[in-house]
């Protein structure tokens, strides 16, 4: 029946199908749909850059305009993956540059990016519009200078939490006078900036909607910038400090007046350095905020923090430090009735935790904010009773990540493991997609997860479980599991090898400081040629004849269509 | 199976220069399980994470991404993120100085810092014994009034202090200080001395 429609009609229909998963599903219906879909696909998401090659990407999707690539495994964020492990974007950029792809957008996460890559990128795609780099490394401000100088129609340059070496050049000044198309600029992760160039850039880019400054931008400059850009929707302040004597009161007064004109700001972040007495200047915009990120604002605490929160009645997303305390969270619960996402970060992970939050704060939030669907919560302790209450109050969790600072701490009231608490969460939140566990946990929690977490896609396990059964419950039960990362848990070869086919339905599996052995990993690699089973060896003394019975310190396996990678460093062994 | 001993090493296949010294075999099973070893090391095998600070590089716990660790958790940075610089003048000193009030925990701490800045002493004592001290530390508050330092709780003080002055006692008598016990408009509750 579909053959009666010309391809253009199908293509037009597919234009309305935008999510990656839906488009993937469309392409599997029949050969005709596969063909039409692939020629019309503009946005491609590749969750593991080693699962496929750039050549195959280009061959299948010649019309791709936007590419998202992810490199290192998630645990690289916590220094569990050594330097030089991999994740280089260079071959991708080179291949795309050689082809006739009209790349417009590149989004990279946990990849190694070189100045050369950025230079080639900037010169090869005339319509290049958007570069988003998250947790990347390997480049300097020279690379940014190339992007600024050569991408004539750049709309977005978003640098989030990257390690960037800063040279003496003034890269921001490399944006030509003709650059007037910027919509989004984020350089908060840099230490320096050329202020004069910044102010001129803002002045000539009237479409700027999102601007995130760094610590080097003082309050006086912020005031001048906001004068030029009252249309901002998304603002990240840099330094928010004025001395308190009379010389600066003029600046402060001007700032207050200017901020009153910024009626469009909905997202606020930054305050990397802050003098709390300056905060009243932002009170007028708090009422409109839907996203507030104070997770880098260690200088805002106590009564100043509370005053601010009380004004933010429309917040949907709040990122905060745990110095807010349980009492502060109670204020959040009574003020932010529309809250959907809460992230509470530790302000002092190794300290006595006098400032930290506990189960009390979380229960208060769940009580006051029933729309809560996404949680990241670093806390001192948690109880089963609290988790059960939270599960009852908030049945809509999509993401639930709990991190008890002492990772094997039981329920302090009952001294029991937290199996029942997490069990309640997975049973009540039927749409849960991401879960991170902590606290004292037995195999039982995994039984619950396997039974109830039907939509679970990503699971992070640390210092948990008692036996292989735990891991097996998860592998058997969670049909939609894509990423599983486990550290310091007693799961071994029996669990690893029970259902080897499972791993081809997943993106990746990470296991470190567990009980899997070299022999077990070799067996798996032999049985599953379409998996790369990589062992990371960091020992100073290489084991020249490691025995199969030896436990593997770090194993990372992932499905791939292109075999063992050729850029693996010598400390990474790909088993075959 | 014995892992030590020359006999075994000779028969093992390995890479290496001929005649070179045999590399040491490391038994992976003996390799430290970082967490369990740490708790085994401690006396009560309680998980006291404070003691594991030096080992935290390898543990990677809590799972906070390294960018956030570097930018939020350095002691120095934490103290610097909340700034409350005010000017301090001292009668007789040619230059004004600046102090960051947020760096201090209380009045005595601040007094000590001021004494160091101006290379004098007696400020701390003046807080305890106002009548007899040579120096009188005062501050200008949000309303523009000059107040004697030490009357209000520290938290309230740092929120309202705009500048500091260390006055000589001889100057203080005619100055127009708000005496303790008066409201902020200067109306005495007690009869003035």
XYZ file of C-alpha atoms in Angstrom:
769
model
C 0.000 0.000 0.000
C 2.849 2.374 0.867
C 4.247 1.820 -2.622
C 1.526 4.043 -4.014
C 3.080 7.062 -2.362
C 5.967 8.724 -4.068
C 9.097 8.949 -1.968
C 8.604 12.665 -1.398
C 5.375 12.020 0.433
C 7.015 9.463 2.701
C 9.850 11.851 3.294
C 7.456 14.584 4.201
C 5.747 12.304 6.679
C 9.087 11.269 8.150
C 9.967 14.923 8.673
C 7.572 14.829 11.570
C 9.421 11.934 13.097
C 12.253 13.583 14.921
C 13.490 11.429 17.778
C 16.404 9.168 16.981
C 14.646 6.111 18.274
C 11.574 6.690 16.221
C 13.597 7.234 13.102
C 15.560 4.072 13.828
C 12.283 2.226 14.141
C 10.997 3.719 10.888
C 14.073 2.508 9.061
C 13.392 -1.070 10.101
C 9.888 -1.320 8.637
C 10.811 -2.254 5.105
C 13.462 -1.630 2.490
C 11.596 1.266 0.972
C 11.245 3.037 4.274
C 14.877 2.301 5.094
C 15.931 3.975 1.878
C 13.733 7.015 2.173
C 14.601 7.442 5.808
C 18.317 7.273 5.299
C 18.417 9.881 2.582
C 16.286 12.255 4.550
C 17.981 11.824 7.920
C 19.590 15.024 9.111
C 20.408 14.308 12.737
C 22.451 11.292 13.791
C 23.281 10.264 17.351
C 26.176 7.862 17.941
C 26.364 6.904 21.617
C 29.696 5.129 21.302
C 32.147 6.423 18.732
C 33.725 2.969 18.477
C 30.503 1.192 17.572
C 30.639 2.370 13.983
C 33.047 4.107 11.626
C 32.741 7.552 10.056
C 32.850 5.982 6.614
C 29.783 3.882 7.300
C 27.995 6.855 8.772
C 28.637 8.878 5.656
C 27.656 6.033 3.367
C 24.323 5.476 5.061
C 23.355 9.074 5.812
C 24.700 11.318 3.090
C 22.403 14.140 4.135
C 23.505 14.328 7.745
C 23.739 17.847 9.089
C 23.989 17.262 12.802
C 26.199 14.663 14.478
C 26.408 13.757 18.156
C 29.292 11.567 19.299
C 30.222 10.181 22.683
C 33.628 8.753 23.481
C 34.871 7.595 26.854
C 32.786 5.500 29.208
C 30.873 7.343 31.908
C 33.204 6.257 34.718
C 35.928 8.296 33.036
C 34.305 11.245 34.796
C 35.521 9.796 38.101
C 39.084 9.205 36.997
C 38.592 5.471 36.519
C 39.754 5.581 32.907
C 43.414 6.443 32.305
C 44.654 9.243 30.096
C 45.090 8.374 26.443
C 42.437 5.684 26.560
C 40.931 6.969 23.343
C 37.837 8.720 22.029
C 39.497 10.858 19.366
C 37.333 12.964 17.141
C 40.054 13.554 14.539
C 39.220 10.605 12.257
C 35.567 11.638 12.228
C 36.293 15.205 11.261
C 38.787 14.148 8.635
C 36.367 11.696 7.062
C 33.498 14.157 7.087
C 35.726 16.849 5.619
C 36.768 14.565 2.750
C 33.182 13.732 1.930
C 30.539 16.071 0.640
C 28.651 16.161 3.901
C 27.281 19.595 4.719
C 27.889 19.374 8.437
C 26.233 22.114 10.432
C 26.297 20.890 13.983
C 28.724 18.799 16.024
C 28.062 17.741 19.613
C 30.774 15.824 21.437
C 30.894 14.328 24.898
C 33.942 12.827 26.631
C 36.042 12.977 23.534
C 39.583 14.021 22.822
C 39.575 17.022 20.537
C 42.750 18.565 19.149
C 43.414 22.066 17.870
C 43.994 20.499 14.499
C 40.561 18.884 14.558
C 38.982 22.221 15.360
C 40.952 23.898 12.633
C 39.908 21.347 10.012
C 36.337 21.542 11.248
C 36.294 25.304 10.949
C 37.558 25.257 7.365
C 35.656 22.341 5.893
C 31.992 23.118 6.322
C 30.784 26.440 5.021
C 27.439 26.242 6.794
C 28.783 25.121 10.129
C 26.583 26.595 12.822
C 26.899 24.862 16.140
C 29.676 23.342 18.241
C 28.885 21.822 21.621
C 31.732 20.266 23.624
C 30.960 18.566 26.912
C 33.671 17.098 29.167
C 36.177 17.071 26.339
C 39.910 17.683 26.441
C 43.002 17.935 24.295
C 42.564 21.374 22.794
C 43.613 24.914 23.509
C 42.226 28.361 22.870
C 44.056 28.218 19.513
C 41.423 25.750 18.376
C 38.692 28.096 19.569
C 40.341 30.924 17.646
C 40.043 28.891 14.453
C 36.348 28.292 15.060
C 35.775 31.963 15.787
C 37.709 33.137 12.771
C 36.469 30.731 10.122
C 32.880 29.747 10.869
C 31.083 32.596 9.227
C 27.603 31.598 10.261
C 28.321 30.343 13.736
C 25.274 30.362 15.967
C 26.361 28.328 18.907
C 29.603 27.743 20.774
C 28.891 25.870 23.971
C 31.812 24.718 26.108
C 30.682 22.730 29.127
C 33.100 21.488 31.726
C 36.026 20.960 29.346
C 39.736 20.902 30.111
C 41.072 23.650 27.879
C 44.618 24.910 27.854
C 44.543 28.665 27.637
C 47.095 30.408 25.487
C 47.943 34.059 25.430
C 45.946 34.654 22.289
C 42.682 36.520 22.423
C 40.564 33.953 20.680
C 37.366 35.839 21.282
C 38.773 38.698 19.256
C 39.036 36.350 16.285
C 35.325 36.606 15.654
C 35.187 38.949 12.668
C 33.145 42.124 12.764
C 30.811 40.425 10.331
C 29.873 37.809 12.915
C 26.398 38.788 13.960
C 24.656 35.438 14.034
C 25.490 34.205 17.526
C 22.616 32.823 19.543
C 24.478 30.913 22.225
C 27.917 31.380 23.794
C 29.215 29.525 26.832
C 32.809 29.865 27.983
C 32.297 29.388 31.725
C 34.966 26.695 31.911
C 37.739 29.049 30.836
C 39.775 31.019 33.345
C 40.523 34.097 31.280
C 38.742 36.169 28.673
C 39.349 39.326 26.678
C 36.736 41.636 28.141
C 36.814 44.297 25.470
C 36.361 41.719 22.716
C 33.508 40.154 24.661
C 31.622 43.394 25.052
C 32.035 44.224 21.373
C 30.893 40.732 20.409
C 27.767 40.962 22.517
C 27.027 44.412 21.141
C 26.967 43.213 17.544
C 25.027 39.984 18.106
C 21.445 41.008 18.796
C 20.127 37.438 18.577
C 22.132 36.262 21.546
C 19.817 34.293 23.784
C 22.215 32.267 25.898
C 25.381 33.663 27.462
C 27.486 31.966 30.114
C 30.417 33.951 31.385
C 33.469 32.903 33.329
C 35.087 34.051 36.515
C 37.143 36.674 34.733
C 34.097 38.794 33.896
C 33.582 41.227 36.761
C 30.278 42.676 37.822
C 30.888 46.008 36.114
C 31.335 44.233 32.808
C 28.257 42.091 33.428
C 26.230 45.250 33.838
C 27.470 46.654 30.537
C 26.861 43.334 28.784
C 23.311 43.059 30.091
C 22.660 46.587 28.865
C 23.502 45.369 25.379
C 21.643 42.088 25.696
C 18.419 42.527 27.626
C 16.895 39.833 25.416
C 18.899 37.037 27.070
C 16.945 33.973 28.118
C 19.833 32.051 29.604
C 22.464 33.795 31.749
C 25.529 32.461 33.527
C 27.220 35.119 35.607
C 30.924 35.120 36.212
C 32.190 36.976 39.185
C 29.404 38.573 41.201
C 31.444 40.653 43.563
C 31.458 44.302 44.487
C 33.190 45.755 47.454
C 30.894 47.342 49.873
C 32.099 50.841 50.153
C 30.521 53.774 48.470
C 32.619 53.808 45.293
C 30.918 50.718 44.089
C 27.389 51.625 45.034
C 27.010 53.441 41.721
C 27.869 50.258 39.846
C 25.506 48.311 41.999
C 22.694 50.765 41.367
C 23.280 50.578 37.613
C 23.283 46.807 37.806
C 19.947 46.751 39.569
C 18.404 49.028 36.978
C 19.831 47.014 34.098
C 18.664 43.700 35.468
C 15.145 45.030 35.769
C 15.138 45.347 31.987
C 16.101 41.694 31.484
C 12.626 40.324 31.549
C 13.349 37.266 29.445
C 15.838 35.493 31.680
C 14.500 32.061 32.564
C 17.714 30.162 33.252
C 20.317 31.441 35.686
C 23.674 29.954 36.651
C 27.228 30.884 37.539
C 28.037 32.944 40.657
C 31.437 31.327 40.556
C 32.576 34.029 42.915
C 29.995 35.973 44.841
C 29.565 38.679 47.424
C 26.219 37.826 48.999
C 25.264 41.449 49.593
C 25.084 41.882 45.817
C 22.448 39.217 45.410
C 19.427 41.484 45.873
C 20.193 42.822 42.400
C 18.885 39.599 40.909
C 15.800 39.274 43.094
C 13.533 40.873 40.458
C 14.243 38.154 37.911
C 13.890 35.223 40.298
C 10.148 35.106 39.959
C 10.447 34.135 36.276
C 13.176 31.550 36.593
C 12.512 27.990 35.507
C 16.095 26.761 35.874
C 18.524 27.800 38.614
C 21.999 26.313 38.833
C 23.887 27.287 41.975
C 26.025 24.172 42.054
C 29.204 26.169 41.550
C 28.161 28.989 43.840
C 29.799 27.906 47.060
C 29.663 31.492 48.233
C 25.888 31.535 48.502
C 24.629 29.797 51.590
C 22.647 30.244 54.736
C 20.049 32.960 54.861
C 21.121 34.494 51.558
C 20.451 31.246 49.785
C 17.064 30.854 51.426
C 16.063 34.405 50.528
C 16.863 33.658 46.918
C 14.998 30.361 46.811
C 11.886 31.858 48.345
C 11.566 34.131 45.350
C 11.769 31.361 42.759
C 8.237 30.055 42.724
C 8.276 28.863 39.140
C 11.401 26.732 39.257
C 11.306 23.492 37.347
C 14.957 22.587 37.627
C 17.220 23.315 40.591
C 20.922 22.424 40.924
C 22.299 23.220 44.327
C 25.026 22.371 46.833
C 24.273 20.357 49.947
C 25.059 23.300 52.178
C 21.414 24.143 51.620
C 20.704 21.552 54.292
C 17.497 19.720 55.072
C 15.925 22.931 56.297
C 16.700 24.634 53.041
C 15.193 21.766 51.117
C 12.023 22.192 53.127
C 11.895 25.763 51.869
C 12.379 24.502 48.325
C 9.540 22.062 48.858
C 7.178 24.776 49.984
C 8.210 27.283 47.329
C 8.890 25.377 44.123
C 5.694 23.528 43.433
C 6.530 22.943 39.794
C 9.877 21.356 40.503
C 10.709 18.489 38.145
C 14.438 18.109 38.483
C 16.610 18.444 41.579
C 20.352 17.926 41.824
C 22.081 18.279 45.188
C 25.877 18.152 44.935
C 28.314 17.678 47.819
C 30.128 20.837 48.806
C 32.733 18.924 50.691
C 32.837 15.250 49.820
C 35.611 14.382 52.199
C 34.625 16.459 55.162
C 32.668 15.770 58.282
C 29.488 16.466 56.387
C 28.132 18.914 58.900
C 26.438 20.742 56.108
C 25.107 17.846 54.189
C 21.571 16.702 53.571
C 19.851 13.572 54.779
C 16.707 11.595 54.109
C 14.681 14.321 55.811
C 15.349 16.807 53.056
C 14.464 14.335 50.353
C 11.196 13.340 51.953
C 10.267 17.008 52.304
C 10.959 17.576 48.633
C 8.940 14.562 47.575
C 6.079 15.766 49.697
C 6.040 19.276 48.357
C 7.001 18.589 44.755
C 4.943 15.731 43.337
C 6.029 16.519 39.772
C 9.593 15.527 40.587
C 10.885 13.188 37.868
C 14.641 13.574 37.920
C 16.872 13.369 40.971
C 20.579 13.417 41.741
C 21.097 13.454 45.492
C 24.378 13.276 47.375
C 23.613 12.756 51.049
C 24.941 11.690 54.403
C 22.466 8.886 54.922
C 19.210 7.392 53.736
C 16.538 5.194 55.252
C 14.198 2.643 53.764
C 11.246 4.441 55.268
C 12.241 7.649 53.529
C 12.679 5.961 50.170
C 9.334 4.264 50.524
C 7.716 7.615 51.280
C 9.472 9.225 48.332
C 8.328 6.410 46.059
C 4.753 6.969 47.161
C 4.857 10.736 46.789
C 6.635 10.766 43.436
C 5.696 7.956 41.078
C 7.069 9.703 38.021
C 10.794 9.300 38.268
C 12.641 8.959 34.980
C 16.041 9.409 36.619
C 16.830 8.456 40.207
C 20.420 8.732 41.293
C 21.208 8.482 44.956
C 24.725 8.784 46.280
C 25.301 8.207 49.956
C 28.732 9.605 50.721
C 29.644 6.480 52.643
C 28.839 3.966 49.917
C 28.001 0.925 52.029
C 26.097 2.661 54.764
C 22.970 0.852 55.917
C 19.717 2.431 57.037
C 20.980 4.166 60.201
C 17.698 3.653 62.027
C 17.166 -0.047 61.374
C 20.709 -0.989 60.354
C 19.164 -2.850 57.423
C 20.309 -2.725 53.805
C 18.477 -0.322 51.542
C 17.025 -3.040 49.323
C 13.428 -2.327 50.288
C 13.771 1.385 49.749
C 15.141 1.117 46.244
C 12.667 -1.678 45.594
C 9.858 0.732 46.356
C 11.284 3.281 43.948
C 11.512 0.889 41.014
C 8.107 -0.530 41.727
C 6.355 2.796 41.835
C 8.170 4.655 39.051
C 7.194 2.563 36.082
C 8.872 4.868 33.625
C 12.264 4.831 35.338
C 15.051 4.951 32.751
C 18.128 5.673 34.811
C 19.074 4.439 38.285
C 22.185 4.815 40.450
C 22.402 2.879 43.693
C 24.384 3.325 46.875
C 24.299 2.308 50.506
C 24.392 -1.192 51.890
C 22.708 -3.428 49.322
C 22.297 -7.186 48.969
C 21.265 -9.274 45.964
C 17.670 -8.538 46.870
C 17.712 -5.036 45.435
C 18.697 -6.522 42.089
C 15.841 -8.977 42.287
C 13.491 -6.014 42.613
C 15.185 -4.147 39.805
C 14.933 -7.136 37.503
C 11.278 -7.588 38.385
C 10.034 -4.041 38.209
C 12.367 -1.768 36.282
C 10.976 -2.560 32.869
C 12.006 0.664 31.215
C 15.437 0.840 32.809
C 18.151 1.801 30.338
C 21.077 2.758 32.495
C 22.139 1.288 35.843
C 25.133 2.299 37.977
C 26.244 -0.038 40.741
C 29.007 0.495 43.280
C 29.991 -1.586 46.330
C 26.756 -3.548 46.145
C 25.434 -7.086 45.989
C 26.560 -10.410 47.400
C 26.847 -12.855 44.525
C 26.487 -13.438 40.815
C 22.756 -13.762 41.319
C 22.520 -10.039 41.729
C 23.930 -9.276 38.317
C 21.899 -12.060 36.750
C 18.619 -10.665 38.045
C 19.402 -7.445 36.242
C 20.607 -8.966 32.991
C 17.595 -11.271 32.832
C 14.963 -8.830 33.947
C 15.778 -5.478 32.412
C 14.856 -5.909 28.804
C 15.611 -2.363 27.828
C 18.991 -2.146 29.513
C 21.553 -0.283 27.402
C 24.319 0.722 29.769
C 25.460 -1.141 32.824
C 28.385 0.091 34.883
C 29.576 -1.750 37.963
C 32.453 -1.168 40.344
C 33.677 -2.956 43.446
C 30.933 -5.569 43.496
C 31.247 -9.356 43.821
C 30.053 -10.318 40.333
C 32.169 -12.765 38.390
C 32.427 -14.997 35.358
C 29.287 -16.964 36.053
C 27.139 -13.868 35.763
C 29.192 -12.435 32.924
C 28.888 -15.510 30.751
C 25.367 -16.715 31.446
C 23.755 -14.805 28.587
C 26.394 -13.546 26.222
C 23.857 -12.496 23.613
C 22.502 -9.897 25.999
C 25.464 -7.605 25.401
C 24.633 -7.152 21.748
C 21.346 -5.632 22.839
C 23.230 -3.121 24.974
C 25.581 -0.255 24.225
C 28.194 -1.169 26.817
C 29.151 -2.886 30.052
C 31.783 -1.614 32.478
C 33.079 -3.721 35.330
C 35.922 -2.658 37.574
C 37.227 -4.185 40.797
C 34.759 -7.034 40.436
C 35.409 -10.770 40.285
C 35.518 -11.369 36.552
C 38.703 -13.075 35.429
C 40.848 -12.807 32.367
C 39.728 -16.266 31.340
C 36.077 -15.277 31.608
C 36.636 -12.199 29.488
C 38.526 -14.222 26.891
C 35.693 -16.701 26.693
C 33.202 -13.929 26.166
C 35.325 -12.296 23.486
C 35.651 -15.576 21.643
C 31.945 -16.244 21.658
C 30.901 -12.760 20.621
C 32.925 -11.386 17.737
C 30.718 -8.338 17.472
C 31.726 -7.180 20.919
C 34.961 -5.422 21.728
C 36.042 -6.747 25.091
C 38.706 -4.387 26.378
C 40.843 -4.860 29.448
C 42.573 -1.851 30.943
C 45.895 -2.589 32.612
C 47.380 0.191 34.604
C 50.031 -1.612 36.543
C 53.505 -0.206 36.554
C 54.789 -3.680 36.249
C 53.178 -5.381 33.323
C 52.185 -8.929 33.906
C 53.975 -10.682 31.124
C 52.175 -13.913 31.552
C 48.900 -13.143 33.186
C 46.944 -16.178 34.143
C 43.391 -16.753 33.058
C 42.427 -17.097 36.692
C 43.553 -13.606 37.529
C 40.880 -11.088 38.209
C 40.582 -8.266 35.773
C 40.829 -4.810 37.330
C 38.908 -2.973 34.621
C 36.855 -4.359 31.780
C 34.874 -2.358 29.269
C 32.928 -4.121 26.577
C 30.691 -2.697 23.883
C 28.948 -3.832 20.754
C 30.483 -2.728 17.512
C 30.137 -3.238 13.804
C 33.714 -2.393 13.013
C 35.835 -4.755 15.061
C 38.700 -3.952 17.460
C 39.706 -0.343 17.403
C 43.049 0.554 15.917
C 43.818 3.442 18.215
C 43.906 1.527 21.490
C 46.912 2.464 23.658
C 49.251 -0.244 24.889
C 47.584 -0.513 28.262
C 44.276 -1.445 26.645
C 44.051 -5.040 25.472
C 41.238 -5.966 23.136
C 40.562 -9.639 23.614
C 39.644 -11.733 20.620
C 50.958 -22.965 43.291
C 54.119 -21.236 44.407
C 54.553 -18.018 42.593
C 57.858 -17.122 44.099
C 61.012 -19.040 43.409
C 63.297 -19.157 40.457
C 62.178 -22.521 39.153
C 58.790 -21.276 38.021
C 60.078 -18.067 36.511
C 62.408 -19.868 34.184
C 59.671 -21.900 32.615
C 57.211 -19.024 32.165
C 56.827 -17.522 28.714
C 57.416 -13.823 28.671
C 58.659 -10.883 26.725
C 61.932 -9.365 27.671
C 65.551 -9.125 26.738
C 67.364 -12.413 26.837
C 69.449 -12.656 29.953
C 67.695 -9.673 31.462
C 66.449 -9.927 34.998
C 63.148 -11.653 35.382
C 60.244 -9.276 35.870
C 58.377 -9.758 39.075
C 55.126 -11.617 38.767
C 52.338 -9.841 40.507
C 49.552 -11.994 41.730
C 46.449 -10.157 40.702
C 44.416 -11.832 43.369
C 46.573 -10.266 46.005
C 46.210 -6.854 44.496
C 44.429 -4.489 46.796
C 40.695 -4.330 46.464
C 40.766 -0.678 47.286
C 37.588 -0.345 49.267
C 37.639 -3.595 51.184
C 41.290 -3.142 51.949
C 40.694 0.295 53.267
C 37.979 -0.866 55.603
C 40.093 -3.826 56.595
C 42.924 -1.498 57.483
C 40.929 0.563 59.876
C 40.590 -0.437 63.447
C 36.876 -0.760 63.650
C 36.449 -1.649 60.001
C 33.993 1.186 59.955
C 33.957 3.126 56.807
C 35.464 6.350 57.974
C 36.009 8.151 54.742
C 37.944 10.974 56.295
C 40.886 8.680 56.775
C 40.926 7.651 53.183
C 41.524 11.112 51.860
C 44.970 10.336 50.586
C 43.740 7.272 48.775
C 40.854 9.034 47.147
C 42.654 9.508 43.883
C 42.291 5.838 43.129
C 38.954 5.278 44.720
C 37.028 7.776 42.612
C 34.331 8.093 45.206
C 32.049 9.950 45.671
C 31.179 9.992 41.984
C 31.643 13.668 41.349
C 33.034 14.481 37.944
C 36.614 15.705 37.915
C 35.756 19.121 36.525
C 33.424 19.738 39.439
C 36.013 18.461 41.907
C 38.624 20.820 40.611
C 36.356 23.796 40.574
C 34.434 23.378 43.757
C 36.409 21.451 46.265
C 39.619 23.267 46.717
C 39.777 24.823 50.140
C 41.273 27.985 48.763
C 38.571 28.383 46.158
C 35.806 27.790 48.620
C 36.979 30.552 50.822
C 37.365 32.850 47.893
C 33.949 32.362 46.437
C 32.214 34.540 48.992
C 33.818 37.925 49.181
C 33.145 40.701 51.641
C 35.936 43.183 51.264
C 35.644 46.373 53.288
C 38.039 49.265 53.727
C 39.725 49.671 57.090
C 41.230 52.914 58.265
C 43.236 53.438 61.398
C 43.783 56.831 62.940
C 47.366 57.797 62.434
C 48.066 55.249 59.689
C 48.826 56.813 56.300
C 47.183 54.076 54.200
C 43.834 52.366 54.274
C 43.701 48.581 54.071
C 41.093 46.091 53.006
C 39.861 42.981 54.777
C 37.621 40.212 53.552
C 35.124 39.720 56.361
C 34.045 36.326 55.033
C 37.510 34.980 55.797
C 36.987 35.373 59.515
C 34.985 33.361 61.929
C 34.242 35.981 64.542
C 35.203 39.203 66.222
C 38.334 37.959 67.906
C 39.558 36.430 64.681
C 38.974 39.711 62.881
C 40.619 41.677 65.665
C 43.694 39.524 65.381
C 43.826 40.066 61.633
C 43.475 43.809 62.052
C 46.245 43.837 64.615
C 48.491 42.094 62.123
C 47.523 44.421 59.296
C 48.314 47.568 61.198
C 51.047 46.116 63.301
C 49.492 47.166 66.558
C 47.792 45.458 69.407
C 44.916 46.204 71.661
C 42.034 45.785 69.260
C 41.118 42.402 70.619
C 41.269 43.713 74.129
C 39.096 46.612 73.244
C 36.314 44.230 72.406
C 36.384 42.869 75.900
C 37.076 46.030 77.798
C 35.826 49.059 75.925
C 36.266 51.575 78.738
C 39.993 51.207 79.108
C 41.379 50.368 75.720
C 43.428 52.664 73.547
C 41.770 51.618 70.286
C 38.097 51.735 69.521
C 37.046 49.677 66.538
C 33.951 51.018 64.907
C 32.130 50.364 61.678
C 29.764 52.096 59.316
C 26.601 50.107 58.800
C 24.121 49.894 55.938
C 22.234 52.936 57.212
C 25.374 55.059 57.265
C 25.595 55.056 61.037
C 28.857 54.506 62.873
C 28.541 51.654 65.343
C 30.778 50.171 67.969
C 32.097 46.831 66.819
C 31.054 43.846 68.876
C 27.499 44.718 69.872
C 25.586 42.575 67.414
C 26.053 38.916 66.526
C 28.857 38.270 64.063
C 26.550 37.168 61.233
C 24.522 40.331 61.513
C 27.701 42.375 61.667
C 29.225 41.019 58.470
C 25.999 41.509 56.595
C 25.673 45.157 57.540
C 29.245 46.384 57.798
C 30.338 48.722 54.991
C 33.650 49.952 56.308
C 35.800 49.775 59.416
C 37.699 52.332 61.373
C 40.043 51.945 64.280
C 39.737 55.073 66.262
C 41.892 56.412 69.058
C 40.053 56.574 72.357
C 40.779 60.292 72.602
C 38.889 60.880 69.339
C 35.984 58.729 70.342
C 34.580 60.967 73.022
C 33.261 63.626 70.681
C 32.404 61.423 67.782
C 28.726 60.625 67.981
C 28.765 56.909 68.465
C 25.486 55.129 69.055
C 25.807 53.925 72.617
C 24.976 50.344 73.435
C 21.288 49.966 74.233
C 20.078 52.705 71.948
C 17.975 52.073 68.882
C 19.481 52.824 65.509
C 18.178 56.357 65.384
C 20.356 57.272 68.302
C 17.629 57.587 70.878
C 19.020 56.351 74.127
C 17.082 53.921 76.136
C 19.307 54.638 79.058
C 20.317 58.046 80.258
C 23.575 58.963 78.570
C 26.636 58.845 80.791
